[in-house]
Every structure is written in C-alpha cells, then in structure tokens.
Coordinates of N, CA and C in Angstrom, one line a residue:
I1 N -37.7 -3.4 -15.5 CA -37.4 -2.1 -16.0 C -37.7 -1.0 -15.0
I2 N -36.7 -0.2 -14.7 CA -36.7 0.8 -13.6 C -37.0 2.1 -14.3
G3 N -37.9 2.9 -13.7 CA -38.1 4.3 -14.1 C -39.2 4.3 -15.2
E4 N -39.7 5.5 -15.5 CA -40.7 5.7 -16.5 C -40.1 5.5 -17.8
K5 N -40.9 4.8 -18.7 CA -40.4 4.4 -20.0 C -40.1 5.7 -20.8
D6 N -41.0 6.7 -20.7 CA -40.8 7.9 -21.5 C -39.5 8.6 -21.1
Q7 N -39.0 8.4 -19.9 CA -37.9 9.1 -19.5 C -36.6 8.3 -19.7
N8 N -36.7 7.0 -19.8 CA -35.5 6.2 -20.0 C -34.7 6.5 -21.2
F9 N -35.4 6.8 -22.3 CA -34.7 7.0 -23.6 C -33.9 8.4 -23.6
E10 N -34.3 9.3 -22.8 CA -33.7 10.6 -22.9 C -32.3 10.6 -22.4
P11 N -31.9 10.0 -21.3 CA -30.5 9.9 -21.0 C -29.7 9.1 -22.0
A12 N -30.3 8.0 -22.6 CA -29.6 7.2 -23.6 C -29.3 8.0 -24.8
I13 N -30.2 8.9 -25.2 CA -29.9 9.8 -26.4 C -28.8 10.7 -26.0
R14 N -28.8 11.3 -24.8 CA -27.7 12.2 -24.5 C -26.4 11.5 -24.4
W15 N -26.3 10.3 -23.8 CA -25.1 9.6 -23.7 C -24.5 9.2 -25.1
H16 N -25.4 8.8 -26.0 CA -24.9 8.4 -27.3 C -24.4 9.6 -28.1
K17 N -25.1 10.7 -27.9 CA -24.7 11.9 -28.6 C -23.3 12.4 -28.1
R18 N -23.1 12.3 -26.8 CA -21.8 12.6 -26.2 C -20.7 11.6 -26.7
A19 N -21.1 10.4 -26.8 CA -20.1 9.4 -27.3 C -19.7 9.7 -28.7
L20 N -20.6 10.2 -29.5 CA -20.2 10.5 -30.9 C -19.2 11.7 -31.0
G21 N -19.1 12.4 -29.9 CA -18.0 13.5 -29.9 C -16.7 12.9 -29.7
I22 N -16.6 11.6 -29.2 CA -15.4 10.9 -29.0 C -15.2 9.9 -30.1
H23 N -16.2 9.1 -30.4 CA -16.1 8.0 -31.4 C -16.5 8.6 -32.7
T24 N -15.6 9.4 -33.3 CA -15.9 10.0 -34.6 C -15.6 9.0 -35.7
Y25 N -16.2 9.2 -36.9 CA -16.0 8.3 -38.0 C -14.5 8.2 -38.3
E26 N -13.8 9.3 -38.3 CA -12.4 9.3 -38.6 C -11.5 8.6 -37.6
A27 N -11.9 8.8 -36.3 CA -11.1 8.2 -35.2 C -11.3 6.7 -35.1
D28 N -12.6 6.3 -35.1 CA -12.9 4.8 -34.9 C -14.3 4.6 -35.6
S29 N -14.2 4.2 -36.9 CA -15.5 4.1 -37.7 C -16.4 3.0 -37.1
A30 N -15.8 1.9 -36.5 CA -16.6 0.8 -36.0 C -17.4 1.3 -34.8
K31 N -16.8 2.0 -33.8 CA -17.5 2.5 -32.7 C -18.5 3.6 -33.1
W32 N -18.1 4.4 -34.0 CA -19.0 5.4 -34.5 C -20.3 4.8 -35.1
A33 N -20.1 3.8 -35.9 CA -21.3 3.1 -36.5 C -22.1 2.4 -35.4
C34 N -21.5 1.8 -34.4 CA -22.2 1.2 -33.3 C -23.0 2.2 -32.5
T35 N -22.4 3.3 -32.3 CA -23.1 4.4 -31.6 C -24.3 5.0 -32.4
Q36 N -24.1 5.1 -33.7 CA -25.2 5.6 -34.5 C -26.3 4.6 -34.5
Y37 N -26.0 3.3 -34.5 CA -27.0 2.3 -34.5 C -27.8 2.4 -33.2
C38 N -27.1 2.5 -32.0 CA -27.8 2.6 -30.8 C -28.6 3.8 -30.6
L39 N -28.1 4.9 -31.2 CA -28.8 6.2 -31.1 C -30.1 6.1 -32.0
G40 N -30.0 5.4 -33.1 CA -31.1 5.2 -34.0 C -32.2 4.4 -33.2
N41 N -31.8 3.4 -32.5 CA -32.8 2.6 -31.7 C -33.4 3.4 -30.6
A42 N -32.7 4.3 -30.0 CA -33.2 5.2 -29.0 C -34.3 6.1 -29.6
Y43 N -34.0 6.7 -30.7 CA -34.9 7.6 -31.4 C -36.1 6.8 -31.9
S44 N -35.9 5.6 -32.3 CA -37.0 4.8 -32.9 C -38.0 4.5 -31.8
N45 N -37.5 4.3 -30.6 CA -38.4 3.9 -29.4 C -38.8 5.1 -28.6
R46 N -38.3 6.3 -28.9 CA -38.5 7.4 -28.0 C -40.0 7.8 -27.9
I47 N -40.5 8.1 -26.8 CA -41.9 8.5 -26.5 C -42.0 10.0 -26.5
L48 N -41.1 10.7 -25.9 CA -41.1 12.2 -25.9 C -40.7 12.8 -27.2
G49 N -41.1 14.0 -27.4 CA -40.7 14.7 -28.7 C -41.7 14.4 -29.8
E50 N -41.6 15.0 -30.9 CA -42.5 14.9 -32.0 C -42.1 13.6 -32.8
S51 N -43.1 12.8 -33.0 CA -42.9 11.4 -33.6 C -42.2 11.5 -34.9
H52 N -42.6 12.4 -35.8 CA -42.1 12.4 -37.1 C -40.6 12.8 -37.1
K53 N -40.2 13.7 -36.1 CA -38.8 14.1 -36.0 C -38.0 12.9 -35.5
N54 N -38.5 12.2 -34.5 CA -37.9 11.0 -34.0 C -37.6 10.0 -35.1
Q55 N -38.6 9.8 -35.9 CA -38.5 8.8 -37.0 C -37.4 9.2 -38.0
E56 N -37.4 10.5 -38.4 CA -36.4 11.0 -39.3 C -35.0 10.9 -38.7
R57 N -34.8 11.1 -37.4 CA -33.5 11.0 -36.8 C -33.1 9.6 -36.7
A58 N -34.0 8.7 -36.5 CA -33.7 7.2 -36.4 C -33.2 6.8 -37.8
I59 N -34.0 7.2 -38.8 CA -33.6 6.8 -40.2 C -32.2 7.3 -40.5
Q60 N -31.9 8.6 -40.2 CA -30.6 9.1 -40.5 C -29.5 8.4 -39.7
C61 N -29.7 8.0 -38.5 CA -28.7 7.3 -37.7 C -28.5 5.9 -38.3
Y62 N -29.5 5.2 -38.7 CA -29.4 3.9 -39.3 C -28.6 4.0 -40.6
E63 N -29.0 5.0 -41.4 CA -28.3 5.1 -42.7 C -26.8 5.5 -42.5
N64 N -26.5 6.3 -41.4 CA -25.1 6.5 -41.1 C -24.4 5.3 -40.8
A65 N -25.0 4.4 -39.9 CA -24.3 3.2 -39.6 C -24.1 2.3 -40.8
L66 N -25.0 2.3 -41.8 CA -24.8 1.5 -43.0 C -23.6 1.9 -43.8
Q67 N -23.0 3.1 -43.5 CA -21.8 3.5 -44.2 C -20.6 2.6 -43.8
V68 N -20.8 2.0 -42.6 CA -19.7 1.1 -42.1 C -20.2 -0.4 -42.1
Y69 N -21.4 -0.6 -41.7 CA -22.0 -2.0 -41.6 C -22.4 -2.4 -43.0
T70 N -21.6 -3.1 -43.7 CA -22.0 -3.6 -45.0 C -22.3 -5.1 -44.9
R71 N -22.9 -5.6 -45.9 CA -23.2 -7.0 -45.9 C -22.0 -7.9 -45.9
T72 N -20.9 -7.4 -46.4 CA -19.6 -8.1 -46.5 C -18.9 -8.0 -45.1
T73 N -18.8 -6.8 -44.6 CA -17.9 -6.6 -43.4 C -18.6 -7.0 -42.1
N74 N -19.9 -6.7 -42.1 CA -20.7 -7.0 -40.8 C -22.1 -7.4 -41.2
P75 N -22.3 -8.7 -41.7 CA -23.6 -9.1 -42.3 C -24.7 -9.0 -41.3
N76 N -24.4 -9.4 -40.0 CA -25.5 -9.4 -39.0 C -26.0 -8.0 -38.7
G77 N -25.0 -7.1 -38.5 CA -25.3 -5.7 -38.2 C -26.0 -5.1 -39.3
W78 N -25.6 -5.4 -40.6 CA -26.2 -4.9 -41.8 C -27.7 -5.3 -41.9
A79 N -27.9 -6.6 -41.6 CA -29.3 -7.2 -41.7 C -30.2 -6.6 -40.6
D80 N -29.6 -6.4 -39.4 CA -30.4 -5.8 -38.3 C -30.8 -4.4 -38.7
L81 N -29.9 -3.6 -39.3 CA -30.2 -2.3 -39.7 C -31.3 -2.3 -40.8
Q82 N -31.2 -3.2 -41.7 CA -32.3 -3.3 -42.7 C -33.6 -3.6 -42.1
D83 N -33.6 -4.5 -41.1 CA -34.9 -4.8 -40.4 C -35.4 -3.5 -39.7
N84 N -34.5 -2.8 -39.0 CA -35.0 -1.6 -38.3 C -35.5 -0.5 -39.2
L85 N -34.8 -0.4 -40.4 CA -35.3 0.6 -41.3 C -36.6 0.2 -41.9
G86 N -36.8 -1.1 -42.1 CA -38.1 -1.5 -42.6 C -39.2 -1.2 -41.7
I87 N -39.0 -1.4 -40.4 CA -40.0 -1.1 -39.4 C -40.3 0.4 -39.3
V88 N -39.2 1.2 -39.3 CA -39.5 2.7 -39.2 C -40.2 3.2 -40.5
Y89 N -39.9 2.7 -41.6 CA -40.6 3.1 -42.9 C -42.0 2.7 -42.9
Q90 N -42.3 1.6 -42.2 CA -43.8 1.2 -42.1 C -44.6 2.2 -41.4
E91 N -44.0 2.8 -40.4 CA -44.7 3.8 -39.6 C -44.4 5.2 -39.9
R92 N -43.6 5.5 -40.9 CA -43.1 6.8 -41.2 C -44.3 7.8 -41.5
L93 N -44.2 8.9 -40.9 CA -45.3 9.9 -41.0 C -45.0 10.9 -42.2
L94 N -43.8 11.2 -42.5 CA -43.5 12.0 -43.6 C -43.3 11.2 -44.9
G95 N -43.4 12.0 -46.0 CA -43.2 11.3 -47.3 C -44.5 10.6 -47.8
D96 N -44.4 10.1 -49.0 CA -45.5 9.4 -49.6 C -45.7 8.0 -48.9
K97 N -47.0 7.7 -48.5 CA -47.2 6.5 -47.8 C -46.9 5.2 -48.6
S98 N -47.3 5.3 -49.8 CA -47.1 4.1 -50.7 C -45.6 3.9 -50.9
E99 N -44.8 5.0 -51.1 CA -43.4 4.8 -51.3 C -42.7 4.4 -50.0
N100 N -43.2 4.9 -48.9 CA -42.6 4.4 -47.6 C -42.8 2.9 -47.5
M101 N -44.0 2.4 -47.8 CA -44.2 1.0 -47.7 C -43.4 0.1 -48.6
E102 N -43.2 0.7 -49.8 CA -42.3 -0.1 -50.8 C -40.9 -0.1 -50.2
K103 N -40.4 0.9 -49.6 CA -39.1 0.9 -49.0 C -39.0 0.0 -47.9
A104 N -40.1 -0.1 -47.1 CA -40.1 -1.0 -45.9 C -40.0 -2.4 -46.4
I105 N -40.7 -2.8 -47.4 CA -40.7 -4.1 -48.0 C -39.3 -4.4 -48.5
A106 N -38.7 -3.5 -49.2 CA -37.4 -3.7 -49.8 C -36.3 -3.9 -48.7
Y107 N -36.4 -3.1 -47.6 CA -35.4 -3.3 -46.5 C -35.6 -4.6 -45.8
L108 N -36.8 -5.0 -45.6 CA -37.1 -6.3 -44.9 C -36.7 -7.5 -45.8
K109 N -36.8 -7.4 -47.1 CA -36.4 -8.5 -47.9 C -34.8 -8.6 -47.9
K110 N -34.2 -7.4 -47.8 CA -32.7 -7.4 -47.7 C -32.3 -8.1 -46.4
A111 N -33.0 -7.8 -45.3 CA -32.7 -8.4 -44.0 C -32.7 -10.0 -44.2
L112 N -33.7 -10.5 -44.9 CA -33.9 -11.9 -45.1 C -32.7 -12.6 -45.9
L113 N -31.9 -11.8 -46.6 CA -30.8 -12.3 -47.3 C -29.8 -12.9 -46.3
V114 N -29.7 -12.3 -45.1 CA -28.8 -12.7 -44.1 C -29.5 -13.5 -43.0
H115 N -30.7 -13.0 -42.6 CA -31.5 -13.7 -41.6 C -32.2 -14.9 -42.2
T116 N -31.5 -15.9 -42.5 CA -32.1 -17.1 -43.1 C -32.6 -18.0 -42.0
R117 N -33.5 -18.9 -42.4 CA -34.0 -19.9 -41.4 C -32.9 -20.8 -40.9
R118 N -32.0 -21.1 -41.7 CA -30.9 -22.1 -41.3 C -29.9 -21.4 -40.4
V119 N -29.5 -20.2 -40.7 CA -28.5 -19.5 -39.9 C -29.0 -18.9 -38.6
N120 N -30.2 -18.2 -38.7 CA -30.7 -17.6 -37.5 C -32.2 -17.6 -37.6
P121 N -32.8 -18.8 -37.1 CA -34.2 -19.0 -37.3 C -35.1 -18.0 -36.6
L122 N -34.6 -17.5 -35.4 CA -35.5 -16.5 -34.7 C -35.5 -15.2 -35.4
K123 N -34.4 -14.7 -35.9 CA -34.4 -13.4 -36.6 C -35.1 -13.6 -38.0
W124 N -35.0 -14.8 -38.5 CA -35.8 -15.1 -39.8 C -37.3 -15.0 -39.5
A125 N -37.7 -15.6 -38.4 CA -39.1 -15.5 -38.1 C -39.6 -14.1 -37.8
L126 N -38.8 -13.3 -37.1 CA -39.2 -11.9 -36.9 C -39.2 -11.1 -38.1
S127 N -38.2 -11.3 -39.0 CA -38.2 -10.6 -40.3 C -39.4 -11.0 -41.1
Q128 N -39.8 -12.3 -41.1 CA -40.9 -12.7 -41.9 C -42.2 -12.1 -41.3
R129 N -42.3 -12.0 -40.0 CA -43.5 -11.4 -39.5 C -43.6 -9.9 -39.8
N130 N -42.4 -9.2 -39.7 CA -42.4 -7.8 -40.0 C -42.8 -7.6 -41.5
L131 N -42.3 -8.5 -42.3 CA -42.6 -8.4 -43.8 C -44.1 -8.6 -44.0
G132 N -44.6 -9.6 -43.3 CA -46.1 -9.8 -43.4 C -46.9 -8.6 -43.0
V133 N -46.5 -7.9 -42.0 CA -47.2 -6.6 -41.6 C -47.1 -5.6 -42.8
A134 N -45.9 -5.5 -43.4 CA -45.7 -4.5 -44.4 C -46.6 -4.9 -45.6
Y135 N -46.7 -6.1 -46.0 CA -47.6 -6.5 -47.1 C -49.0 -6.2 -46.8
G136 N -49.4 -6.4 -45.5 CA -50.8 -6.1 -45.1 C -51.1 -4.6 -45.2
K137 N -50.1 -3.7 -45.1 CA -50.3 -2.3 -45.2 C -50.0 -1.8 -46.6
R138 N -49.5 -2.6 -47.5 CA -49.1 -2.2 -48.8 C -50.2 -1.6 -49.6
I139 N -49.9 -0.5 -50.3 CA -50.9 0.2 -51.1 C -50.8 -0.2 -52.6
L140 N -49.6 -0.3 -53.1 CA -49.3 -0.6 -54.5 C -49.5 -2.1 -54.7
G141 N -49.6 -2.6 -55.9 CA -49.7 -4.0 -56.2 C -51.1 -4.5 -56.1
E142 N -51.3 -5.7 -56.6 CA -52.6 -6.3 -56.5 C -53.0 -6.7 -55.0
K143 N -54.1 -6.3 -54.6 CA -54.5 -6.5 -53.2 C -54.5 -8.0 -52.8
S144 N -55.0 -8.8 -53.8 CA -55.0 -10.3 -53.5 C -53.6 -10.9 -53.4
E145 N -52.7 -10.4 -54.2 CA -51.3 -10.9 -54.1 C -50.6 -10.4 -52.8
N146 N -50.9 -9.2 -52.4 CA -50.4 -8.7 -51.2 C -50.9 -9.5 -50.0
L147 N -52.1 -9.9 -50.0 CA -52.7 -10.7 -48.9 C -52.1 -12.1 -48.9
K148 N -51.9 -12.6 -50.1 CA -51.2 -14.0 -50.2 C -49.8 -13.9 -49.6
S149 N -49.1 -12.8 -49.9 CA -47.7 -12.7 -49.4 C -47.8 -12.5 -47.9
E150 N -48.8 -11.8 -47.4 CA -48.9 -11.6 -46.0 C -49.1 -12.9 -45.3
I151 N -50.0 -13.8 -45.8 CA -50.3 -15.1 -45.3 C -49.0 -15.9 -45.3
R152 N -48.3 -15.9 -46.4 CA -47.1 -16.7 -46.5 C -46.1 -16.3 -45.5
C153 N -45.9 -15.0 -45.3 CA -44.9 -14.6 -44.3 C -45.3 -15.0 -42.8
Y154 N -46.6 -14.9 -42.5 CA -47.0 -15.3 -41.2 C -46.9 -16.8 -41.0
K155 N -47.2 -17.5 -42.0 CA -47.0 -19.0 -41.9 C -45.6 -19.4 -41.8
N156 N -44.7 -18.6 -42.4 CA -43.2 -18.9 -42.3 C -42.8 -18.6 -40.8
A157 N -43.3 -17.5 -40.3 CA -43.0 -17.2 -38.9 C -43.5 -18.3 -37.9
L158 N -44.6 -18.8 -38.2 CA -45.2 -19.9 -37.4 C -44.4 -21.2 -37.4
L159 N -43.6 -21.4 -38.4 CA -42.7 -22.5 -38.4 C -41.7 -22.5 -37.3
I160 N -41.4 -21.3 -36.8 CA -40.4 -21.1 -35.8 C -41.1 -20.9 -34.4
Y161 N -42.1 -20.1 -34.5 CA -42.9 -19.7 -33.3 C -43.8 -20.9 -32.8
N162 N -43.2 -21.9 -32.3 CA -44.0 -23.0 -31.8 C -44.6 -22.7 -30.4
R163 N -45.6 -23.4 -30.1 CA -46.4 -23.1 -28.8 C -45.5 -23.3 -27.6
N164 N -44.7 -24.2 -27.5 CA -43.9 -24.5 -26.3 C -42.9 -23.4 -26.0
A165 N -42.1 -23.1 -27.1 CA -41.0 -22.1 -26.9 C -41.4 -20.7 -27.0
F166 N -42.3 -20.4 -27.9 CA -42.7 -19.0 -28.1 C -44.2 -18.8 -28.2
P167 N -44.9 -19.1 -27.1 CA -46.4 -19.1 -27.1 C -47.0 -17.7 -27.5
L168 N -46.4 -16.6 -26.9 CA -47.0 -15.3 -27.1 C -46.8 -14.9 -28.6
D169 N -45.6 -15.1 -29.1 CA -45.3 -14.8 -30.5 C -46.2 -15.6 -31.4
R170 N -46.4 -16.8 -31.1 CA -47.3 -17.6 -31.9 C -48.8 -17.1 -31.8
A171 N -49.2 -16.8 -30.6 CA -50.6 -16.3 -30.5 C -50.8 -15.0 -31.3
I172 N -49.9 -14.1 -31.2 CA -50.0 -12.8 -31.9 C -50.0 -13.1 -33.4
T173 N -49.1 -13.9 -33.9 CA -49.0 -14.2 -35.3 C -50.3 -14.9 -35.8
L174 N -50.8 -15.8 -35.0 CA -52.1 -16.5 -35.4 C -53.2 -15.5 -35.4
F175 N -53.3 -14.6 -34.5 CA -54.3 -13.6 -34.5 C -54.3 -12.7 -35.8
N176 N -53.1 -12.3 -36.1 CA -53.0 -11.5 -37.4 C -53.3 -12.3 -38.6
L177 N -52.9 -13.6 -38.6 CA -53.3 -14.5 -39.7 C -54.8 -14.6 -39.8
G178 N -55.4 -14.6 -38.7 CA -56.9 -14.7 -38.6 C -57.5 -13.4 -39.3
L179 N -56.9 -12.3 -39.0 CA -57.4 -11.0 -39.6 C -57.3 -11.1 -41.1
V180 N -56.2 -11.6 -41.6 CA -56.1 -11.7 -43.1 C -57.1 -12.6 -43.7
Y181 N -57.3 -13.8 -43.1 CA -58.3 -14.7 -43.5 C -59.7 -14.0 -43.5
K182 N -60.0 -13.3 -42.4 CA -61.2 -12.6 -42.3 C -61.4 -11.6 -43.5
N183 N -60.4 -10.8 -43.8 CA -60.5 -9.9 -44.9 C -60.7 -10.6 -46.3
L184 N -60.2 -11.8 -46.4 CA -60.4 -12.6 -47.6 C -61.8 -13.4 -47.5
Q185 N -62.5 -13.2 -46.4 CA -63.8 -13.9 -46.2 C -63.6 -15.4 -46.2
Q186 N -62.5 -15.8 -45.8 CA -62.2 -17.3 -45.5 C -62.5 -17.5 -44.0
F187 N -63.8 -17.5 -43.7 CA -64.1 -17.4 -42.3 C -63.8 -18.7 -41.5
K188 N -63.8 -19.8 -42.1 CA -63.4 -21.0 -41.4 C -62.0 -21.0 -41.0
S189 N -61.1 -20.6 -41.9 CA -59.7 -20.4 -41.5 C -59.5 -19.3 -40.5
A190 N -60.2 -18.2 -40.6 CA -60.2 -17.2 -39.6 C -60.5 -17.7 -38.3
Y191 N -61.6 -18.4 -38.2 CA -62.1 -19.0 -36.9 C -61.0 -19.9 -36.3
Q192 N -60.4 -20.7 -37.1 CA -59.4 -21.6 -36.6 C -58.2 -20.9 -36.1
S193 N -57.8 -19.8 -36.8 CA -56.6 -19.0 -36.3 C -56.9 -18.3 -35.0
F194 N -58.1 -17.6 -34.9 CA -58.5 -16.9 -33.7 C -58.6 -17.9 -32.6
R195 N -59.2 -19.0 -32.8 CA -59.4 -20.0 -31.7 C -58.1 -20.5 -31.2
A196 N -57.1 -20.8 -32.1 CA -55.8 -21.2 -31.6 C -55.1 -20.1 -30.9
A197 N -55.3 -18.9 -31.3 CA -54.6 -17.7 -30.6 C -55.2 -17.6 -29.2
I198 N -56.5 -17.7 -29.1 CA -57.1 -17.5 -27.8 C -56.7 -18.7 -26.8
D199 N -56.7 -19.9 -27.4 CA -56.3 -21.1 -26.5 C -54.9 -20.9 -25.9
I200 N -54.0 -20.4 -26.8 CA -52.7 -20.2 -26.3 C -52.6 -19.1 -25.2
F201 N -53.3 -18.0 -25.5 CA -53.2 -16.9 -24.6 C -53.9 -17.2 -23.2
E202 N -55.0 -17.9 -23.3 CA -55.7 -18.3 -22.0 C -54.8 -19.2 -21.2
S203 N -54.0 -20.1 -21.9 CA -53.1 -21.0 -21.2 C -52.0 -20.3 -20.5
L204 N -51.7 -19.1 -20.9 CA -50.6 -18.3 -20.3 C -51.0 -17.6 -19.0
R205 N -52.3 -17.4 -18.8 CA -52.8 -16.7 -17.6 C -52.4 -17.4 -16.3
S206 N -52.5 -18.7 -16.2 CA -52.1 -19.4 -15.0 C -50.6 -19.3 -14.7
L207 N -49.8 -19.0 -15.7 CA -48.4 -19.0 -15.5 C -47.9 -17.6 -15.0
I208 N -48.7 -16.6 -15.1 CA -48.3 -15.2 -14.8 C -49.0 -14.7 -13.6
A209 N -48.2 -14.2 -12.6 CA -48.8 -13.6 -11.4 C -49.6 -12.4 -11.8
P210 N -50.8 -12.2 -11.2 CA -51.7 -11.1 -11.6 C -51.0 -9.7 -11.6
E211 N -50.1 -9.4 -10.6 CA -49.5 -8.1 -10.6 C -48.5 -7.9 -11.7
N212 N -48.1 -9.0 -12.4 CA -47.1 -8.9 -13.5 C -47.8 -9.1 -14.8
Y213 N -49.1 -9.4 -14.8 CA -49.8 -9.9 -16.0 C -49.7 -8.8 -17.1
K214 N -50.1 -7.6 -16.8 CA -50.1 -6.6 -17.8 C -48.8 -6.3 -18.4
S215 N -47.8 -6.1 -17.5 CA -46.4 -5.8 -18.1 C -45.8 -6.8 -18.9
I216 N -46.1 -8.1 -18.6 CA -45.6 -9.2 -19.4 C -46.3 -9.4 -20.7
T217 N -47.6 -9.1 -20.7 CA -48.4 -9.4 -21.9 C -48.6 -8.2 -22.8
D218 N -48.1 -7.0 -22.3 CA -48.2 -5.9 -23.2 C -47.3 -6.2 -24.5
T219 N -47.9 -6.0 -25.6 CA -47.1 -6.3 -26.9 C -47.7 -5.5 -28.0
Q220 N -47.0 -5.5 -29.1 CA -47.5 -4.7 -30.3 C -48.4 -5.5 -31.1
A221 N -49.6 -5.0 -31.3 CA -50.5 -5.6 -32.2 C -50.0 -5.4 -33.6
L222 N -49.7 -6.5 -34.3 CA -49.0 -6.3 -35.6 C -49.9 -5.7 -36.7
D223 N -51.2 -5.8 -36.5 CA -52.0 -5.2 -37.6 C -52.1 -3.7 -37.6
D224 N -51.8 -3.1 -36.4 CA -51.9 -1.6 -36.4 C -50.8 -1.0 -35.5
K225 N -49.9 -1.8 -35.0 CA -48.8 -1.3 -34.2 C -49.2 -0.6 -32.9
L226 N -50.3 -0.9 -32.4 CA -50.8 -0.2 -31.2 C -50.4 -1.1 -30.0
I227 N -49.9 -0.5 -28.9 CA -49.6 -1.2 -27.7 C -50.9 -1.6 -27.0
I228 N -51.1 -2.9 -26.8 CA -52.4 -3.3 -26.2 C -52.0 -4.3 -25.1
S229 N -52.9 -4.4 -24.1 CA -52.6 -5.3 -23.0 C -53.1 -6.7 -23.4
G230 N -52.7 -7.7 -22.6 CA -53.2 -9.0 -22.9 C -54.7 -9.1 -22.8
E231 N -55.3 -8.4 -21.9 CA -56.7 -8.4 -21.8 C -57.4 -7.9 -23.0
S232 N -57.0 -6.8 -23.5 CA -57.7 -6.3 -24.7 C -57.4 -7.1 -25.9
F233 N -56.2 -7.7 -26.0 CA -55.8 -8.6 -27.1 C -56.8 -9.8 -27.1
T234 N -57.0 -10.4 -25.9 CA -57.9 -11.5 -25.8 C -59.4 -11.1 -26.2
Q235 N -59.8 -10.0 -25.7 CA -61.2 -9.6 -26.0 C -61.4 -9.3 -27.5
E236 N -60.3 -8.7 -28.1 CA -60.4 -8.4 -29.5 C -60.5 -9.8 -30.3
A237 N -59.6 -10.7 -29.9 CA -59.6 -12.0 -30.6 C -61.0 -12.7 -30.4
K238 N -61.5 -12.6 -29.2 CA -62.8 -13.3 -29.0 C -63.9 -12.6 -29.8
R239 N -63.8 -11.3 -29.9 CA -64.8 -10.6 -30.8 C -64.8 -11.1 -32.2
K240 N -63.5 -11.1 -32.7 CA -63.3 -11.6 -34.1 C -63.8 -13.0 -34.2
L241 N -63.5 -13.8 -33.2 CA -63.9 -15.2 -33.3 C -65.4 -15.3 -33.3
A242 N -66.1 -14.5 -32.5 CA -67.6 -14.6 -32.4 C -68.2 -14.2 -33.8
E243 N -67.6 -13.1 -34.4 CA -68.1 -12.7 -35.7 C -67.9 -13.8 -36.7
D244 N -66.8 -14.5 -36.8 CA -66.5 -15.5 -37.8 C -67.3 -16.8 -37.5
T245 N -67.5 -17.1 -36.2 CA -68.4 -18.2 -35.9 C -69.8 -18.0 -36.5
H246 N -70.3 -16.8 -36.3 CA -71.6 -16.5 -36.8 C -71.6 -16.6 -38.4
L247 N -70.6 -16.1 -39.0 CA -70.5 -16.2 -40.5 C -70.4 -17.6 -41.0
V248 N -69.6 -18.4 -40.3 CA -69.4 -19.8 -40.7 C -70.6 -20.6 -40.6
Y249 N -71.3 -20.4 -39.4 CA -72.4 -21.4 -39.1 C -73.8 -20.8 -39.3
Q250 N -73.9 -19.6 -39.8 CA -75.3 -19.1 -40.0 C -76.0 -19.8 -41.2

C-alpha cells in the first residue's frame, strides 16, 4: 500500500463523486449502482472527517445501490451490500444502539441467504463471523441465547478457517470464542481457545520478516473493532489465558 492510509480514501471519494456525474441512474443504472457501492466502501473506511457523518454517507450509498442490486438480478452484489450494511450498523454512532444492532443482525442474516457454505464458503465464514460479533454486542433478547448464537457463528466460521489456509483468521476467531467462553465462566473451554489462538499466532512469527510483521498482522479485534498489532493481540490472548489457567486450576 502506497501513501498514508488516511489520505488514500480522499481521492477515491472525489473520483467516485465525479463518476456519479456521468454514471447517472437514468443513463446507466448498473454503473451508477456500482459507483454508489464503491463510494459507500470509501466512506465506510474513511479515516478523515467526522465518523458519524462518514457512517451515514456509507449507509446512504449502500441503500442507493440496493435500488439496483436485488437478490434476483445481482445476488452476490446484493449479499455483499447486506454484509456491509450489517457491519456499518454494528458501529453506527447515531440512532438507538439496540435498534442499530437489530438491523445489523437482520442485514447479516440476509447476506447468509446468498453467502451459503456450499456456494461461497469464504464469504459464508466471514458473514458468520460478522454475525457472531453482532450477537456479542446485542442488547435485546436473552443474554444466554445471544451468547449461544455468538458461539455457534464462530464455530461455523472455524469450519472454513482452517489452520493451514487461514491461520490468522482462525486465530482471531478462536480468540473471540475464548472471550465468549470466559464470559460464560466456561474457563476450560476459554483456556483451550486462547491456547489454540496463541499457538497459531506464535507459529506465524517465523514466517514474517520483522520489518513487515506489524503491517501484516494488523487486524480488527472482533470483540471491539479496534485495530491492534499482532504483538498486542498476542499479549492480550496470553493475559486472558493466564487468567483462565488460574481459574481452572486454582
């Protein structure tokens, strides 16, 4: 990636806005929808500007694209938009938090109507993991049932995120699964999940050049959506592991 991340999205936003002056809905609805989709992604990932305004603009762009991308005419595009809306609503700053989370869950469930394990296992796993995060943040409903749903979603994702092909995705998912078990006070299961996550992550160190280590291992911690480095991820996992080892064996 070339250039500062916070600056890279600014020209993308300008270009997409200019493109919308040419690709109007009336002139070419397909290109208009595609541009709306890309503009929504740019706003969703934008670093500059006010976060709540970026989120609302992303939502509007995605909803615009859905005027053209229907489940019938463009099922994959429709499902991707549902997934993206689900992620934005999880983090939405405006509106009622509980309502936002319900919308997030509804959108992610819609995405899974198309992102099935048989048709697209990778997108199925990603949607499952996103849905697990949403259940973990859910305010409405029985807490125990939400936690069970969260566990089920993470376990589904782990069916695809095997250690050989997707080690980092597997480690992150295992770590978040460990957090759920910890909240349920199922400390032995939490210990096993944290231990497996650490083992995978430590195995990746020897494969990554030190100068590239941070950029490659930077990822989103699914429990709170904070960008953390591989080092802090490992230290947090070890801390949780130490806590649960004490609780299991005391």
